[in-house]
C-alpha cells in the first residue's frame, strides 16, 4: 500500500463550487504539505503543517484553506473554485526529526480541472 | 530570497549517452539541495540530497550530483541514460526559515532518443 495517498486522483468541477482534496499518510510523519504544480512553474507550496495544532501559509495560500484532522490526515479546500486553480496538486510528508532537513515523500497527485 | 533556476526546460539525449542537468541556486548560507524525479503520472521521488561534506553526492538509479559553491550550482549527472530515465527532474533548496520548506525549480523534462 502507498505511504501517502490522495483522493480523488482526478476531479472536474465548475467555477464557484467548493471542493476538498484529501491526503492520508501511514509513514507516521508529523509534517505535511500541500503543493500545486503548473507547467513551467515547478511546485509551489500552498500550506504546511508541522503538527495537528500547527498550520502555516505557504507561497500561494490565497483561495485555499486546510484542515489537519489528525496526524495522518491533511485536507485542502477550495471554498469557491476558479479556473486558474486548475492544476496538479500534491500532498507531501516529512519527518520532523533531525532539525527538519528531511526528505519529503509525495503522494501520487490530484489532477483538478475547474471549468 | 532563495530561488532555484533550471535553465533547460527540455533536453533530449540518446539512450546510452551521458546526461547533465543544470541547477543554479540563490541562497545566503550553506544550502541544503535536492534532486527529485517525477515519472509520468507519478509523484516526486528523491534522487539525492546534499547537506554537507563531500561535494559529490551519489543517488539512486545511477545518478550523481556535484555541489559547486563558487558557481552556486548543483548539477545532476548520469554517465549512461536508459529509456526509463525519461521523466521530469526538479532541483530544490530548503527555504529561508528552513524546517523542510523546500523551494523547487521549474523542472527539466528529459526525453530519451532510441
Tab-separated table of C-alpha atoms in Angstrom:
chain	number	residue	atom	x	y	z
A	1	UNK	CA	0.000	0.000	0.000
A	2	UNK	CA	1.142	3.512	-0.763
A	3	UNK	CA	2.529	5.504	2.163
A	4	UNK	CA	0.938	8.781	1.042
A	5	UNK	CA	-2.460	8.621	-0.606
A	6	UNK	CA	-4.553	11.328	-2.168
A	7	UNK	CA	-8.237	11.317	-3.020
A	8	UNK	CA	-9.637	11.908	-5.510
A	9	UNK	CA	-6.996	11.314	-8.179
A	10	UNK	CA	-8.913	13.302	-10.739
A	11	UNK	CA	-11.685	15.847	-10.342
A	12	UNK	CA	-13.555	18.101	-12.687
A	13	UNK	CA	-15.653	20.810	-11.108
A	14	UNK	CA	-17.320	24.074	-12.016
A	15	UNK	CA	-16.476	27.615	-11.115
A	16	UNK	CA	-17.829	28.586	-7.702
A	17	UNK	CA	-18.064	25.071	-6.319
A	18	UNK	CA	-16.474	24.066	-3.056
A	19	UNK	CA	-14.088	21.167	-3.302
A	20	UNK	CA	-11.943	19.241	-0.865
A	21	UNK	CA	-8.827	17.251	-1.616
A	22	UNK	CA	-7.759	14.732	0.966
A	23	UNK	CA	-4.392	13.353	1.934
A	24	UNK	CA	-3.598	10.468	4.246
A	25	UNK	CA	-0.249	9.029	5.264
A	26	UNK	CA	0.913	5.914	7.037
A	27	UNK	CA	4.522	6.987	7.466
A	28	UNK	CA	3.990	8.368	10.960
A	29	UNK	CA	5.385	11.731	9.939
A	30	UNK	CA	4.373	14.847	11.800
A	31	UNK	CA	4.871	17.293	8.931
A	32	UNK	CA	2.531	17.561	5.964
A	33	UNK	CA	2.411	19.859	2.966
A	34	UNK	CA	0.212	20.829	0.036
A	35	UNK	CA	1.720	21.923	-3.270
A	36	UNK	CA	0.348	22.771	-6.664
A	37	UNK	CA	2.197	22.069	-9.871
A	38	UNK	CA	1.719	24.122	-13.006
A	39	UNK	CA	3.606	23.580	-16.264
A	40	UNK	CA	6.822	25.577	-16.302
A	41	UNK	CA	6.447	26.698	-12.695
A	42	UNK	CA	7.542	23.666	-10.755
A	43	UNK	CA	5.889	23.029	-7.400
A	44	UNK	CA	4.673	25.863	-5.222
A	45	UNK	CA	3.823	25.498	-1.559
A	46	UNK	CA	0.227	26.263	-0.596
A	47	UNK	CA	0.072	25.331	3.101
A	48	UNK	CA	2.076	23.270	5.529
A	49	UNK	CA	1.545	21.819	8.953
A	50	UNK	CA	4.194	20.684	11.421
A	51	UNK	CA	1.737	19.053	13.778
A	52	UNK	CA	-2.004	18.803	14.376
A	53	UNK	CA	-2.181	22.228	16.042
A	54	UNK	CA	0.129	23.976	13.604
A	55	UNK	CA	-0.997	25.398	10.248
A	56	UNK	CA	1.081	27.777	8.145
A	57	UNK	CA	0.568	29.602	4.887
A	58	UNK	CA	2.911	28.902	2.051
A	59	UNK	CA	3.789	30.829	-1.047
A	60	UNK	CA	0.323	30.808	-2.649
A	61	UNK	CA	-2.353	30.312	0.014
A	62	UNK	CA	-4.978	32.758	-1.290
A	63	UNK	CA	-8.153	30.956	-2.288
A	64	UNK	CA	-7.255	27.843	-0.306
A	65	UNK	CA	-7.770	26.582	3.233
A	66	UNK	CA	-6.597	23.458	5.028
A	67	UNK	CA	-7.547	21.259	7.920
A	68	UNK	CA	-5.288	18.903	9.846
A	69	UNK	CA	-7.799	16.456	11.216
A	70	UNK	CA	-5.231	14.107	12.678
A	71	UNK	CA	-1.535	13.458	12.422
A	72	UNK	CA	-2.175	11.279	9.413
A	73	UNK	CA	-4.725	13.460	7.588
A	74	UNK	CA	-4.373	16.846	5.923
A	75	UNK	CA	-7.124	18.224	3.681
A	76	UNK	CA	-7.024	21.080	1.215
A	77	UNK	CA	-10.197	23.005	0.399
A	78	UNK	CA	-11.073	25.393	-2.359
A	79	UNK	CA	-14.019	27.354	-0.997
A	80	UNK	CA	-15.080	28.731	-4.363
A	81	UNK	CA	-13.106	27.195	-7.189
A	82	UNK	CA	-11.949	29.312	-10.107
A	83	UNK	CA	-10.434	28.217	-13.438
A	84	UNK	CA	-6.890	29.369	-12.604
A	85	UNK	CA	-6.878	26.811	-9.793
A	86	UNK	CA	-6.768	24.121	-12.441
A	87	UNK	CA	-3.531	22.303	-11.642
A	88	UNK	CA	-1.948	19.146	-10.323
A	89	UNK	CA	-1.988	19.079	-6.525
A	90	UNK	CA	0.475	17.142	-4.423
A	91	UNK	CA	0.483	16.261	-0.774
A	92	UNK	CA	3.803	15.506	0.901
A	93	UNK	CA	5.046	14.441	4.315
A	94	UNK	CA	8.326	14.603	6.167
A	95	UNK	CA	9.785	13.596	9.463
A	96	UNK	CA	10.401	16.492	11.833
A	97	UNK	CA	13.354	14.827	13.499
A	98	UNK	CA	16.976	15.780	12.894
A	99	UNK	CA	16.468	19.508	12.527
A	100	UNK	CA	13.836	19.210	9.853
A	101	UNK	CA	16.018	18.955	6.775
A	102	UNK	CA	14.478	15.730	5.783
A	103	UNK	CA	13.241	14.184	2.609
A	104	UNK	CA	9.665	14.879	1.667
A	105	UNK	CA	7.595	11.946	0.468
A	106	UNK	CA	4.974	12.752	-2.125
A	107	UNK	CA	1.576	11.366	-2.900
A	108	UNK	CA	0.561	10.487	-6.470
A	109	UNK	CA	-1.195	13.804	-7.054
A	110	UNK	CA	-4.735	15.002	-7.732
A	111	UNK	CA	-5.476	16.486	-11.126
A	112	UNK	CA	-8.087	19.203	-10.651
A	113	UNK	CA	-9.879	20.898	-13.510
A	114	UNK	CA	-12.116	23.891	-12.863
A	115	UNK	CA	-14.427	24.721	-15.742
B	1	UNK	CA	15.186	35.469	-1.294
B	2	UNK	CA	16.013	31.899	-2.016
B	3	UNK	CA	15.492	30.651	-5.540
B	4	UNK	CA	16.352	27.787	-7.814
B	5	UNK	CA	16.905	28.049	-11.561
B	6	UNK	CA	16.837	25.206	-14.014
B	7	UNK	CA	17.788	26.833	-17.310
B	8	UNK	CA	16.871	23.909	-19.549
B	9	UNK	CA	13.151	23.330	-19.984
B	10	UNK	CA	13.512	20.240	-22.175
B	11	UNK	CA	16.501	18.066	-23.040
B	12	UNK	CA	16.687	15.111	-25.412
B	13	UNK	CA	19.573	12.657	-25.261
B	14	UNK	CA	20.216	9.341	-26.939
B	15	UNK	CA	19.967	6.162	-24.943
B	16	UNK	CA	23.400	5.280	-23.630
B	17	UNK	CA	24.665	8.850	-23.811
B	18	UNK	CA	25.757	10.849	-20.803
B	19	UNK	CA	23.482	13.376	-19.154
B	20	UNK	CA	23.940	16.593	-17.238
B	21	UNK	CA	21.016	18.643	-15.953
B	22	UNK	CA	21.825	22.102	-14.709
B	23	UNK	CA	20.696	23.713	-11.495
B	24	UNK	CA	21.679	27.067	-10.024
B	25	UNK	CA	20.540	28.339	-6.671
B	26	UNK	CA	20.462	31.561	-4.757
B	27	UNK	CA	20.807	31.279	-1.014
B	28	UNK	CA	22.567	33.340	1.639
B	29	UNK	CA	24.087	30.495	3.584
B	30	UNK	CA	25.136	26.922	3.011
B	31	UNK	CA	22.224	25.398	1.145
B	32	UNK	CA	20.528	22.075	1.519
B	33	UNK	CA	19.978	20.828	-2.024
B	34	UNK	CA	17.870	18.087	-3.537
B	35	UNK	CA	17.095	16.490	-6.868
B	36	UNK	CA	13.694	14.890	-7.353
B	37	UNK	CA	12.366	12.920	-10.323
B	38	UNK	CA	8.775	12.791	-11.470
B	39	UNK	CA	7.854	9.972	-13.810
B	40	UNK	CA	4.738	10.420	-15.952
B	41	UNK	CA	1.602	10.255	-13.827
B	42	UNK	CA	3.584	9.833	-10.636
B	43	UNK	CA	4.518	11.874	-7.629
B	44	UNK	CA	8.042	13.060	-6.926
B	45	UNK	CA	10.777	10.729	-5.780
B	46	UNK	CA	14.014	11.847	-4.163
B	47	UNK	CA	17.102	11.022	-6.244
B	48	UNK	CA	19.732	12.503	-3.947
B	49	UNK	CA	20.433	15.275	-1.475
B	50	UNK	CA	23.334	17.389	-0.300
B	51	UNK	CA	23.586	18.701	3.211
B	52	UNK	CA	27.318	18.954	3.867
B	53	UNK	CA	30.577	17.088	3.439
B	54	UNK	CA	31.680	15.516	0.193
B	55	UNK	CA	30.551	17.732	-2.661
B	56	UNK	CA	29.964	14.786	-4.993
B	57	UNK	CA	26.783	13.054	-3.955
B	58	UNK	CA	25.643	9.655	-5.143
B	59	UNK	CA	21.968	8.900	-5.520
B	60	UNK	CA	19.619	6.207	-6.653
B	61	UNK	CA	19.289	4.896	-10.206
B	62	UNK	CA	22.933	5.678	-11.003
B	63	UNK	CA	22.615	9.448	-10.653
B	64	UNK	CA	25.122	11.752	-9.019
B	65	UNK	CA	25.330	15.492	-8.421
B	66	UNK	CA	28.152	17.847	-7.613
B	67	UNK	CA	27.824	20.867	-5.357
B	68	UNK	CA	29.974	23.780	-6.510
B	69	UNK	CA	29.752	26.685	-4.111
B	70	UNK	CA	31.786	29.020	-6.327
B	71	UNK	CA	29.296	28.552	-9.156
B	72	UNK	CA	26.178	28.227	-6.981
B	73	UNK	CA	25.412	25.071	-8.868
B	74	UNK	CA	24.219	21.567	-8.143
B	75	UNK	CA	24.183	19.792	-11.494
B	76	UNK	CA	22.798	16.297	-11.888
B	77	UNK	CA	24.716	13.747	-13.958
B	78	UNK	CA	24.423	10.218	-15.205
B	79	UNK	CA	27.092	8.502	-17.326
B	80	UNK	CA	24.704	6.463	-19.471
B	81	UNK	CA	20.969	7.076	-19.648
B	82	UNK	CA	18.309	4.439	-20.077
B	83	UNK	CA	14.916	4.830	-21.724
B	84	UNK	CA	13.332	4.536	-18.274
B	85	UNK	CA	15.065	7.773	-17.239
B	86	UNK	CA	12.612	9.784	-19.331
B	87	UNK	CA	10.883	11.965	-16.751
B	88	UNK	CA	10.821	15.446	-15.315
B	89	UNK	CA	13.588	16.419	-12.935
B	90	UNK	CA	13.352	19.040	-10.232
B	91	UNK	CA	16.142	20.695	-8.334
B	92	UNK	CA	15.195	22.104	-4.939
B	93	UNK	CA	16.651	24.026	-1.990
B	94	UNK	CA	15.441	24.330	1.574
B	95	UNK	CA	13.846	27.722	2.055
B	96	UNK	CA	14.643	30.755	4.181
B	97	UNK	CA	13.279	29.622	7.509
B	98	UNK	CA	14.145	26.092	6.622
B	99	UNK	CA	12.282	23.468	8.557
B	100	UNK	CA	11.677	21.406	5.465
B	101	UNK	CA	10.054	24.139	3.354
B	102	UNK	CA	11.543	23.230	0.026
B	103	UNK	CA	11.703	25.644	-2.909
B	104	UNK	CA	11.546	23.885	-6.261
B	105	UNK	CA	12.953	24.841	-9.614
B	106	UNK	CA	10.668	24.862	-12.619
B	107	UNK	CA	11.860	21.471	-13.798
B	108	UNK	CA	13.658	19.962	-16.780
B	109	UNK	CA	11.865	17.435	-18.925
B	110	UNK	CA	14.161	14.680	-20.164
B	111	UNK	CA	13.347	12.735	-23.324
B	112	UNK	CA	15.357	9.732	-24.463
B	113	UNK	CA	16.045	9.126	-28.151
B	114	UNK	CA	16.130	5.388	-29.011
